[in-house]
């Protein structure tokens, strides 16, 4: 029986041959003869086929060792032979990266997994295995992590398509599998309306009849911040227009006007990417109040090169008009 010693991983096959040595010095391959019978000393470790077309084919069943024997009649004479088979642990047959196709906006992440198809039929998640390495065909479009905490996680860098690959050195060969990642434009992640009340200041607030301009900024998935205060897909609203109104007109969008004393929420809602982002801020409307301005010139001369200098003061009225003091 040849080879006399052989090894095979669990789930894989090895072919043995039976060679009859004749008295005239010839060697005859009798592996597939009908009169030849193959057997294993331990079929829980290794099985050997007696089927036509596959006689002498050994399959590893479990880790361990067994004897492979052959016996039968050749030219009317009984012959017998044996060999040893060692069954080793299952090995990686192939890798499979999932999902096969994925997309991610610029600035966001997408996790891939890789499974090892083992020789014993098992499919094992090896995404975080130390032996697995991940790569991107173009790191300027998407990077992919090999760190322990987020191995196999791709990050969109710029718009485009890349190939994400997982590979391993096993059984003396490189085994790999790939997937396609489409990096799409950055998307809106959050909306921020300003100004907001501060701990040290009771703001924002205006007297009745006065105006306050609010600003809305959207933070994109790539970290950029965009002023969308007057965007066509941004809508302003007041919780109670009897206390304060807010404009959606193109020329003064986001401009709130105090109507009556009280507190009201001013809200901006942005419709983007089939989702709605919104943020609100509390606006306080106070009673009307007057403004006094005094100009003191006692410490300074108001004559320059013999010419008397006159000072003008202005204040803005509650209706928004400027008046000379």
Short mmCIF file of C-alpha atoms in Angstrom, two decimals:
data_model
loop_
_atom_site.label_atom_id
_atom_site.label_comp_id
_atom_site.label_asym_id
_atom_site.label_seq_id
_atom_site.Cartn_x
_atom_site.Cartn_y
_atom_site.Cartn_z
CA UNK A 1 0.00 0.00 0.00
CA UNK A 2 1.42 3.37 -0.96
CA UNK A 3 2.21 5.70 0.50
CA UNK A 4 3.02 3.77 3.64
CA UNK A 5 2.44 6.83 5.79
CA UNK A 6 0.07 9.69 5.04
CA UNK A 7 -1.73 12.54 6.81
CA UNK A 8 -5.01 14.26 6.01
CA UNK A 9 -6.96 17.06 7.73
CA UNK A 10 -10.43 16.33 9.08
CA UNK A 11 -12.91 16.50 6.22
CA UNK A 12 -10.37 16.08 3.41
CA UNK A 13 -9.36 13.06 1.34
CA UNK A 14 -6.19 11.18 0.51
CA UNK A 15 -5.85 8.49 -2.14
CA UNK A 16 -3.98 5.26 -1.36
CA UNK A 17 -2.85 2.74 -3.96
CA UNK A 18 -2.49 -1.05 -3.79
CA UNK A 19 0.42 -2.36 -5.86
CA UNK A 20 0.82 -6.12 -6.39
CA UNK A 21 4.40 -7.30 -6.86
CA UNK A 22 4.43 -10.29 -9.26
CA UNK A 23 6.97 -13.10 -9.41
CA UNK A 24 8.27 -11.91 -12.77
CA UNK A 25 9.24 -8.58 -11.17
CA UNK A 26 6.33 -6.60 -12.54
CA UNK A 27 4.25 -4.30 -10.34
CA UNK A 28 0.52 -4.17 -11.00
CA UNK A 29 -1.83 -1.48 -9.63
CA UNK A 30 -4.76 -3.44 -8.19
CA UNK A 31 -6.32 -0.50 -6.26
CA UNK A 32 -9.66 -0.71 -8.02
CA UNK A 33 -9.91 -4.49 -8.53
CA UNK A 34 -13.29 -6.00 -7.63
CA UNK A 35 -11.48 -8.69 -5.67
CA UNK A 36 -9.64 -6.14 -3.54
CA UNK A 37 -11.17 -4.96 -0.28
CA UNK A 38 -10.15 -1.79 1.63
CA UNK A 39 -10.71 -1.24 5.35
CA UNK A 40 -9.84 1.13 8.23
CA UNK A 41 -8.84 0.05 11.70
CA UNK A 42 -10.90 2.93 13.15
CA UNK A 43 -13.69 4.39 11.07
CA UNK A 44 -14.32 7.06 13.72
CA UNK A 45 -10.88 8.42 12.78
CA UNK A 46 -10.70 7.65 9.06
CA UNK A 47 -12.98 6.03 6.51
CA UNK A 48 -11.80 4.33 3.33
CA UNK A 49 -13.94 3.77 0.25
CA UNK A 50 -14.68 0.45 -1.40
CA UNK A 51 -16.92 1.98 -4.06
CA UNK A 52 -15.98 1.51 -7.70
CA UNK A 53 -14.19 4.57 -8.97
CA UNK A 54 -13.06 5.68 -5.52
CA UNK A 55 -11.51 2.58 -3.96
CA UNK A 56 -8.67 3.42 -1.57
CA UNK A 57 -9.87 7.02 -1.03
CA UNK A 58 -9.50 7.87 2.66
CA UNK A 59 -11.53 10.61 4.37
CA UNK A 60 -10.42 12.17 7.66
CA UNK A 61 -13.24 11.99 10.24
CA UNK A 62 -11.62 13.03 13.50
CA UNK A 63 -8.16 13.81 14.83
CA UNK A 64 -6.15 10.67 15.45
CA UNK A 65 -4.40 7.76 13.71
CA UNK A 66 -5.60 4.59 12.00
CA UNK A 67 -4.36 1.76 9.79
CA UNK A 68 -5.56 1.46 6.22
CA UNK A 69 -5.57 -2.16 5.04
CA UNK A 70 -6.13 -3.85 1.72
CA UNK A 71 -6.64 -7.56 1.05
CA UNK A 72 -7.98 -9.86 -1.65
CA UNK A 73 -7.15 -12.20 -4.52
CA UNK A 74 -4.72 -11.35 -7.31
CA UNK A 75 -4.17 -14.07 -9.92
CA UNK A 76 -5.78 -16.54 -7.54
CA UNK A 77 -3.46 -15.70 -4.66
CA UNK A 78 -4.40 -13.94 -1.43
CA UNK A 79 -2.55 -10.67 -0.87
CA UNK A 80 -2.52 -8.25 2.04
CA UNK A 81 -0.99 -4.84 2.74
CA UNK A 82 -1.32 -1.97 5.22
CA UNK A 83 -0.41 1.69 5.66
CA UNK A 84 -0.85 4.35 8.33
CA UNK A 85 -3.02 7.43 8.14
CA UNK A 86 -2.82 10.38 10.54
CA UNK A 87 -5.84 12.67 10.67
CA UNK A 88 -5.00 16.25 11.67
CA UNK A 89 -7.24 19.14 12.65
CA UNK A 90 -9.52 20.69 10.03
CA UNK A 91 -7.95 23.35 7.82
CA UNK A 92 -9.24 26.44 6.06
CA UNK A 93 -10.49 25.61 2.59
CA UNK A 94 -11.73 29.07 1.61
CA UNK A 95 -12.76 32.47 3.00
CA UNK A 96 -16.05 34.27 2.51
CA UNK A 97 -16.40 38.04 3.12
CA UNK A 98 -19.92 39.30 3.80
CA UNK A 99 -21.76 41.30 2.66
CA UNK A 100 -20.51 40.94 -0.91
CA UNK A 101 -21.61 44.48 -1.81
CA UNK A 102 -22.10 47.39 0.58
CA UNK A 103 -22.27 51.19 0.58
CA UNK A 104 -21.35 53.85 3.13
CA UNK A 105 -21.43 57.68 3.11
CA UNK A 106 -18.18 59.62 3.40
CA UNK A 107 -17.20 59.83 7.06
CA UNK A 108 -19.22 56.85 8.26
CA UNK A 109 -18.21 53.24 8.87
CA UNK A 110 -19.39 49.85 7.68
CA UNK A 111 -18.40 46.54 9.25
CA UNK A 112 -17.50 43.48 7.22
CA UNK A 113 -17.27 39.90 8.42
CA UNK A 114 -15.21 37.03 7.07
CA UNK A 115 -16.02 33.35 7.53
CA UNK A 116 -13.63 30.44 7.08
CA UNK A 117 -15.04 27.40 5.30
CA UNK A 118 -13.26 24.54 7.03
CA UNK A 119 -12.35 21.16 5.59
CA UNK A 120 -14.75 19.45 8.01
CA UNK A 121 -17.70 21.46 6.67
CA UNK A 122 -17.84 24.03 9.46
CA UNK A 123 -18.17 27.75 8.75
CA UNK A 124 -16.34 29.81 11.38
CA UNK A 125 -16.41 33.58 11.95
CA UNK A 126 -12.73 34.61 11.79
CA UNK A 127 -13.25 38.37 11.38
CA UNK A 128 -11.11 39.21 14.42
CA UNK A 129 -8.67 36.32 14.13
CA UNK A 130 -5.04 37.42 14.44
CA UNK A 131 -4.12 35.49 11.30
CA UNK A 132 -6.64 37.45 9.18
CA UNK A 133 -5.47 40.63 7.45
CA UNK A 134 -7.80 43.20 5.87
CA UNK A 135 -6.94 45.58 3.03
CA UNK A 136 -8.55 48.23 0.83
CA UNK A 137 -7.74 48.58 -2.85
CA UNK A 138 -7.67 52.37 -2.41
CA UNK A 139 -7.25 53.86 1.07
CA UNK A 140 -7.95 57.35 -0.34
CA UNK A 141 -11.53 56.20 -0.96
CA UNK A 142 -12.00 53.88 2.03
CA UNK A 143 -9.76 52.62 4.80
CA UNK A 144 -10.27 49.41 6.77
CA UNK A 145 -9.13 48.61 10.27
CA UNK A 146 -6.88 45.78 11.40
CA UNK A 147 -6.96 46.80 15.07
CA UNK A 148 -8.35 44.41 17.67
CA UNK A 149 -11.32 46.58 18.64
CA UNK A 150 -12.81 47.17 15.17
CA UNK A 151 -11.13 44.75 12.79
CA UNK A 152 -12.89 44.59 9.43
CA UNK A 153 -14.54 48.02 9.84
CA UNK A 154 -14.28 50.23 6.74
CA UNK A 155 -14.48 54.04 6.82
CA UNK A 156 -15.58 56.10 3.83
CA UNK A 157 -12.97 58.72 2.94
CA UNK A 158 -14.07 60.02 -0.46
CA UNK A 159 -16.63 59.17 -3.13
CA UNK A 160 -15.84 56.07 -5.20
CA UNK A 161 -15.66 52.26 -5.25
CA UNK A 162 -13.07 50.03 -3.58
CA UNK A 163 -12.42 46.35 -3.10
CA UNK A 164 -12.22 45.18 0.50
CA UNK A 165 -10.18 41.99 0.92
CA UNK A 166 -9.57 39.56 3.78
CA UNK A 167 -6.68 37.11 3.43
CA UNK A 168 -4.78 34.53 5.43
CA UNK A 169 -1.69 32.37 4.97
CA UNK A 170 -2.82 28.78 5.55
CA UNK A 171 -1.71 25.34 4.43
CA UNK A 172 1.23 26.90 2.60
CA UNK A 173 -0.96 29.10 0.42
CA UNK A 174 -2.67 32.48 0.53
CA UNK A 175 -6.44 32.25 0.84
CA UNK A 176 -8.50 35.39 0.30
CA UNK A 177 -11.98 36.72 -0.37
CA UNK A 178 -13.20 40.18 -1.40
CA UNK A 179 -16.24 42.46 -1.33
CA UNK A 180 -17.14 45.73 -3.02
CA UNK A 181 -17.70 48.95 -1.07
CA UNK A 182 -19.36 51.98 -2.65
CA UNK A 183 -18.57 55.26 -0.85
CA UNK A 184 -21.38 57.76 -1.38
CA UNK A 185 -21.53 61.53 -0.64
CA UNK A 186 -21.58 62.67 2.98
CA UNK A 187 -25.01 62.86 4.61
CA UNK A 188 -26.53 65.18 7.21
CA UNK A 189 -26.17 63.79 10.72
CA UNK A 190 -27.44 66.45 13.12
CA UNK A 191 -28.91 69.96 13.19
CA UNK A 192 -27.99 72.74 15.58
CA UNK A 193 -29.95 75.97 16.09
CA UNK A 194 -28.17 78.93 17.68
CA UNK A 195 -27.93 81.01 19.76
CA UNK A 196 -28.94 78.88 22.71
CA UNK A 197 -29.42 79.95 26.35
CA UNK A 198 -26.21 80.03 28.36
CA UNK A 199 -25.74 79.38 32.06
CA UNK A 200 -24.27 82.83 32.66
CA UNK A 201 -26.69 84.74 30.43
CA UNK A 202 -30.43 84.59 30.07
CA UNK A 203 -30.30 84.49 26.28
CA UNK A 204 -31.67 84.58 23.72
CA UNK A 205 -34.32 87.13 24.64
CA UNK A 206 -35.93 90.16 23.03
CA UNK A 207 -38.58 92.68 24.05
CA UNK A 208 -41.96 92.53 22.37
CA UNK A 209 -41.77 94.01 18.90
CA UNK A 210 -38.09 93.21 18.47
CA UNK A 211 -36.45 90.67 16.21
CA UNK A 212 -33.95 87.85 16.76
CA UNK A 213 -32.14 86.14 13.88
CA UNK A 214 -31.60 82.42 14.42
CA UNK A 215 -29.04 80.27 12.66
CA UNK A 216 -29.29 76.60 11.71
CA UNK A 217 -26.19 74.52 10.96
CA UNK A 218 -26.03 70.90 9.88
CA UNK A 219 -23.15 68.60 10.79
CA UNK A 220 -22.31 66.23 7.95
CA UNK A 221 -21.02 62.66 8.24
CA UNK A 222 -17.57 63.84 7.09
CA UNK A 223 -17.42 66.34 10.00
CA UNK A 224 -18.08 69.45 7.93
CA UNK A 225 -20.58 72.03 9.19
CA UNK A 226 -22.90 73.80 6.74
CA UNK A 227 -25.09 76.86 7.37
CA UNK A 228 -28.59 75.85 6.21
CA UNK A 229 -30.50 78.70 7.89
CA UNK A 230 -32.09 79.78 4.62
CA UNK A 231 -32.04 76.44 2.75
CA UNK A 232 -35.17 75.59 0.80
CA UNK A 233 -35.52 72.25 2.61
CA UNK A 234 -35.29 73.88 6.07
CA UNK A 235 -38.49 74.94 7.79
CA UNK A 236 -38.77 77.21 10.83
CA UNK A 237 -41.69 77.10 13.27
CA UNK A 238 -42.78 78.69 16.52
CA UNK A 239 -44.31 76.71 19.34
CA UNK A 240 -46.74 79.60 19.92
CA UNK A 241 -47.04 82.36 17.29
CA UNK A 242 -48.99 84.42 19.84
CA UNK A 243 -45.74 84.82 21.78
CA UNK A 244 -43.26 84.92 18.90
CA UNK A 245 -43.36 84.32 15.17
CA UNK A 246 -40.57 83.09 12.93
CA UNK A 247 -40.24 83.75 9.21
CA UNK A 248 -39.92 81.23 6.39
CA UNK A 249 -39.69 83.93 3.73
CA UNK A 250 -36.57 83.69 1.57
CA UNK A 251 -35.30 87.16 2.47
CA UNK A 252 -35.52 86.86 6.27
CA UNK A 253 -35.79 83.13 6.95
CA UNK A 254 -35.17 82.28 10.60
CA UNK A 255 -35.99 85.81 11.81
CA UNK A 256 -38.16 85.65 14.93
CA UNK A 257 -40.31 88.54 16.16
CA UNK A 258 -41.57 88.95 19.72
CA UNK A 259 -45.34 89.36 19.96
CA UNK A 260 -46.17 88.98 23.65
CA UNK A 261 -44.38 88.37 26.94
CA UNK A 262 -43.53 84.70 27.51
CA UNK A 263 -41.22 81.87 26.47
CA UNK A 264 -41.54 79.90 23.28
CA UNK A 265 -39.61 77.18 21.42
CA UNK A 266 -38.29 78.11 17.99
CA UNK A 267 -37.70 74.95 15.91
CA UNK A 268 -35.86 74.30 12.67
CA UNK A 269 -36.55 71.09 10.71
CA UNK A 270 -34.31 69.93 7.87
CA UNK A 271 -35.63 67.38 5.38
CA UNK A 272 -32.72 65.42 3.88
CA UNK A 273 -31.92 61.86 2.78
CA UNK A 274 -35.51 60.73 3.43
CA UNK A 275 -35.07 61.72 7.07
CA UNK A 276 -35.94 64.78 9.14
CA UNK A 277 -33.43 66.47 11.45
CA UNK A 278 -34.60 69.11 13.89
CA UNK A 279 -33.44 71.22 16.78
CA UNK A 280 -35.12 73.80 19.00
CA UNK A 281 -34.13 76.74 21.15
CA UNK A 282 -36.06 78.61 23.85
CA UNK A 283 -36.73 82.29 23.12
CA UNK A 284 -37.78 84.61 25.94
CA UNK A 285 -39.96 87.63 25.13
CA UNK A 286 -39.68 90.40 27.74
CA UNK A 287 -41.87 93.50 28.29
CA UNK A 288 -40.96 96.61 26.23
CA UNK A 289 -38.27 98.79 27.77
CA UNK A 290 -36.63 102.10 26.92
CA UNK A 291 -33.00 102.84 26.32
CA UNK A 292 -31.17 105.89 27.61
CA UNK A 293 -27.81 107.00 26.30
CA UNK A 294 -25.54 109.62 27.81
CA UNK A 295 -22.42 111.10 26.24
CA UNK A 296 -19.91 112.71 28.61
CA UNK A 297 -17.32 115.05 27.16
CA UNK A 298 -16.11 116.97 30.21
CA UNK A 299 -12.74 115.24 30.17
CA UNK A 300 -12.11 115.80 26.51
CA UNK A 301 -11.95 118.83 24.29
CA UNK A 302 -14.47 118.97 21.48
CA UNK A 303 -12.52 121.52 19.48
CA UNK A 304 -10.18 120.22 16.82
CA UNK A 305 -8.05 122.74 14.95
CA UNK A 306 -10.40 125.47 16.02
CA UNK A 307 -13.51 123.62 14.88
CA UNK A 308 -16.18 122.55 17.36
CA UNK A 309 -17.02 118.84 17.12
CA UNK A 310 -20.62 117.79 17.74
CA UNK A 311 -21.59 114.29 18.85
CA UNK A 312 -24.64 112.44 17.56
CA UNK A 313 -26.22 109.51 19.40
CA UNK A 314 -28.64 106.94 17.97
CA UNK A 315 -30.86 104.33 19.47
CA UNK A 316 -33.04 101.70 17.88
CA UNK A 317 -36.72 101.94 18.82
CA UNK A 318 -38.87 98.98 19.74
CA UNK A 319 -40.22 98.98 16.17
CA UNK A 320 -36.73 98.74 14.76
CA UNK A 321 -36.35 102.36 13.68
CA UNK A 322 -33.18 104.39 14.36
CA UNK A 323 -33.74 107.76 16.03
CA UNK A 324 -31.30 110.62 16.66
CA UNK A 325 -30.81 111.53 20.29
#
